[in-house]
Amino acid sequence: MKTELILQQLEAKHPGEAEYLQAVREVLLSIEGTYNRHPEFERARLIERLVEPDRIISFRVPWVDDHGEVHVNLGHRVQFCNAIGPYKGGIRFHPSVNLSILKFLGFE
């Protein structure tokens, strides 16, 4: 596996997504030995298929608070490979949550 090359490509494609990139780095380093013993993984481009989400859904959530004020928040759902079963994770609305954190949570 060309771990550093894959990570460089991801960093160029997803700048500023530190949490997500750190999770990918940790996983790739932990599986590198096993991955390298199976050339069929490389032919199937397994890593490239696993590190990119199948889909990212972003949506707005308008709501009214107890004082009648209208607020609009963003919601996100990130879905990675469902090859071994249903997508894991959920929907997050908290203002401190960003796409990098959601990709990190979905990838782990």
mmCIF file of C-alpha atoms in Angstrom:
data_model
loop_
_atom_site.group_PDB
_atom_site.id
_atom_site.type_symbol
_atom_site.label_atom_id
_atom_site.label_comp_id
_atom_site.label_asym_id
_atom_site.label_seq_id
_atom_site.Cartn_x
_atom_site.Cartn_y
_atom_site.Cartn_z
ATOM 1 C CA MET A 1 0.000 0.000 0.000
ATOM 2 C CA LYS A 2 1.242 3.449 -0.820
ATOM 3 C CA THR A 3 0.040 4.896 2.484
ATOM 4 C CA GLU A 4 1.817 8.236 2.233
ATOM 5 C CA LEU A 5 0.678 8.758 -1.358
ATOM 6 C CA ILE A 6 -2.935 7.986 -0.455
ATOM 7 C CA LEU A 7 -2.740 10.359 2.505
ATOM 8 C CA GLN A 8 -1.208 13.126 0.373
ATOM 9 C CA GLN A 9 -4.014 12.757 -2.169
ATOM 10 C CA LEU A 10 -6.643 12.888 0.574
ATOM 11 C CA GLU A 11 -5.024 15.946 2.168
ATOM 12 C CA ALA A 12 -5.092 17.735 -1.188
ATOM 13 C CA LYS A 13 -8.707 16.743 -1.769
ATOM 14 C CA HIS A 14 -9.936 17.476 1.778
ATOM 15 C CA PRO A 15 -7.835 20.348 3.161
ATOM 16 C CA GLY A 16 -8.706 21.448 6.661
ATOM 17 C CA GLU A 17 -10.433 18.197 7.630
ATOM 18 C CA ALA A 18 -7.939 17.291 10.351
ATOM 19 C CA GLU A 19 -10.152 14.888 12.312
ATOM 20 C CA TYR A 20 -11.090 12.867 9.251
ATOM 21 C CA LEU A 21 -7.527 12.752 7.904
ATOM 22 C CA GLN A 22 -6.170 11.655 11.288
ATOM 23 C CA ALA A 23 -8.696 8.798 11.465
ATOM 24 C CA VAL A 24 -7.765 7.632 7.958
ATOM 25 C CA ARG A 25 -4.042 7.825 8.786
ATOM 26 C CA GLU A 26 -4.483 5.697 11.923
ATOM 27 C CA VAL A 27 -6.533 3.055 10.115
ATOM 28 C CA LEU A 28 -4.187 2.845 7.127
ATOM 29 C CA LEU A 29 -1.121 2.485 9.327
ATOM 30 C CA SER A 30 -2.812 -0.234 11.386
ATOM 31 C CA ILE A 31 -3.795 -2.359 8.359
ATOM 32 C CA GLU A 32 -0.776 -1.726 6.146
ATOM 33 C CA GLY A 33 0.963 -5.064 6.860
ATOM 34 C CA THR A 34 -2.124 -7.186 6.232
ATOM 35 C CA TYR A 35 -3.079 -5.147 3.181
ATOM 36 C CA ASN A 36 0.361 -5.605 1.620
ATOM 37 C CA ARG A 37 0.106 -9.401 1.937
ATOM 38 C CA HIS A 38 -2.987 -9.401 -0.312
ATOM 39 C CA PRO A 39 -2.315 -8.001 -3.804
ATOM 40 C CA GLU A 40 -5.961 -8.556 -4.709
ATOM 41 C CA PHE A 41 -6.824 -5.653 -2.381
ATOM 42 C CA GLU A 42 -4.709 -3.322 -4.509
ATOM 43 C CA ARG A 43 -6.287 -4.561 -7.742
ATOM 44 C CA ALA A 44 -9.744 -3.925 -6.284
ATOM 45 C CA ARG A 45 -8.622 -0.443 -5.119
ATOM 46 C CA LEU A 46 -10.015 -1.333 -1.721
ATOM 47 C CA ILE A 47 -8.501 1.590 0.176
ATOM 48 C CA GLU A 48 -9.688 4.174 -2.334
ATOM 49 C CA ARG A 49 -13.189 2.725 -2.058
ATOM 50 C CA LEU A 50 -13.175 2.721 1.740
ATOM 51 C CA VAL A 51 -11.772 6.175 2.509
ATOM 52 C CA GLU A 52 -14.287 8.178 0.469
ATOM 53 C CA PRO A 53 -17.909 8.341 1.645
ATOM 54 C CA ASP A 54 -20.625 6.866 -0.547
ATOM 55 C CA ARG A 55 -22.635 9.995 0.073
ATOM 56 C CA ILE A 56 -22.813 13.126 2.174
ATOM 57 C CA ILE A 57 -26.221 14.600 2.838
ATOM 58 C CA SER A 58 -26.371 18.207 4.033
ATOM 59 C CA PHE A 59 -29.637 19.908 4.851
ATOM 60 C CA ARG A 60 -31.025 22.881 6.709
ATOM 61 C CA VAL A 61 -33.265 22.638 9.748
ATOM 62 C CA PRO A 62 -35.395 25.708 10.430
ATOM 63 C CA TRP A 63 -36.953 25.835 13.907
ATOM 64 C CA VAL A 64 -38.643 28.259 16.287
ATOM 65 C CA ASP A 65 -37.419 28.655 19.867
ATOM 66 C CA ASP A 66 -39.526 29.346 22.984
ATOM 67 C CA HIS A 67 -39.340 33.101 22.323
ATOM 68 C CA GLY A 68 -40.709 32.820 18.785
ATOM 69 C CA GLU A 69 -37.301 33.394 17.166
ATOM 70 C CA VAL A 70 -36.621 31.490 13.966
ATOM 71 C CA HIS A 71 -33.264 29.698 13.738
ATOM 72 C CA VAL A 72 -31.720 27.798 10.863
ATOM 73 C CA ASN A 73 -29.155 25.092 11.555
ATOM 74 C CA LEU A 74 -27.321 22.793 9.199
ATOM 75 C CA GLY A 75 -27.575 19.035 9.549
ATOM 76 C CA HIS A 76 -25.266 16.483 7.963
ATOM 77 C CA ARG A 77 -25.178 12.743 7.451
ATOM 78 C CA VAL A 78 -22.085 10.992 6.107
ATOM 79 C CA GLN A 79 -22.381 7.428 4.820
ATOM 80 C CA PHE A 80 -19.347 5.272 4.136
ATOM 81 C CA CYS A 81 -19.228 1.798 2.569
ATOM 82 C CA ASN A 82 -22.261 -0.384 3.287
ATOM 83 C CA ALA A 83 -20.640 -3.556 1.931
ATOM 84 C CA ILE A 84 -20.779 -5.341 5.295
ATOM 85 C CA GLY A 85 -24.151 -4.064 6.436
ATOM 86 C CA PRO A 86 -26.205 -0.938 6.984
ATOM 87 C CA TYR A 87 -24.581 2.436 7.340
ATOM 88 C CA LYS A 88 -23.644 3.354 10.890
ATOM 89 C CA GLY A 89 -23.952 6.713 12.514
ATOM 90 C CA GLY A 90 -26.677 9.251 12.810
ATOM 91 C CA ILE A 91 -27.554 12.825 12.159
ATOM 92 C CA ARG A 92 -25.809 15.648 13.999
ATOM 93 C CA PHE A 93 -27.172 19.174 14.439
ATOM 94 C CA HIS A 94 -24.871 20.743 17.049
ATOM 95 C CA PRO A 95 -23.225 23.978 15.844
ATOM 96 C CA SER A 96 -19.769 22.771 16.911
ATOM 97 C CA VAL A 97 -19.952 19.726 14.635
ATOM 98 C CA ASN A 98 -18.432 20.130 11.192
ATOM 99 C CA LEU A 99 -18.092 17.882 8.167
ATOM 100 C CA SER A 100 -14.602 16.721 9.157
ATOM 101 C CA ILE A 101 -15.873 15.475 12.523
ATOM 102 C CA LEU A 102 -18.780 13.673 10.885
ATOM 103 C CA LYS A 103 -16.511 12.027 8.333
ATOM 104 C CA PHE A 104 -14.204 10.995 11.187
ATOM 105 C CA LEU A 105 -17.126 9.464 13.114
ATOM 106 C CA GLY A 106 -18.459 7.694 10.034
ATOM 107 C CA PHE A 107 -15.087 6.342 8.975
ATOM 108 C CA GLU A 108 -13.986 4.949 12.340
#
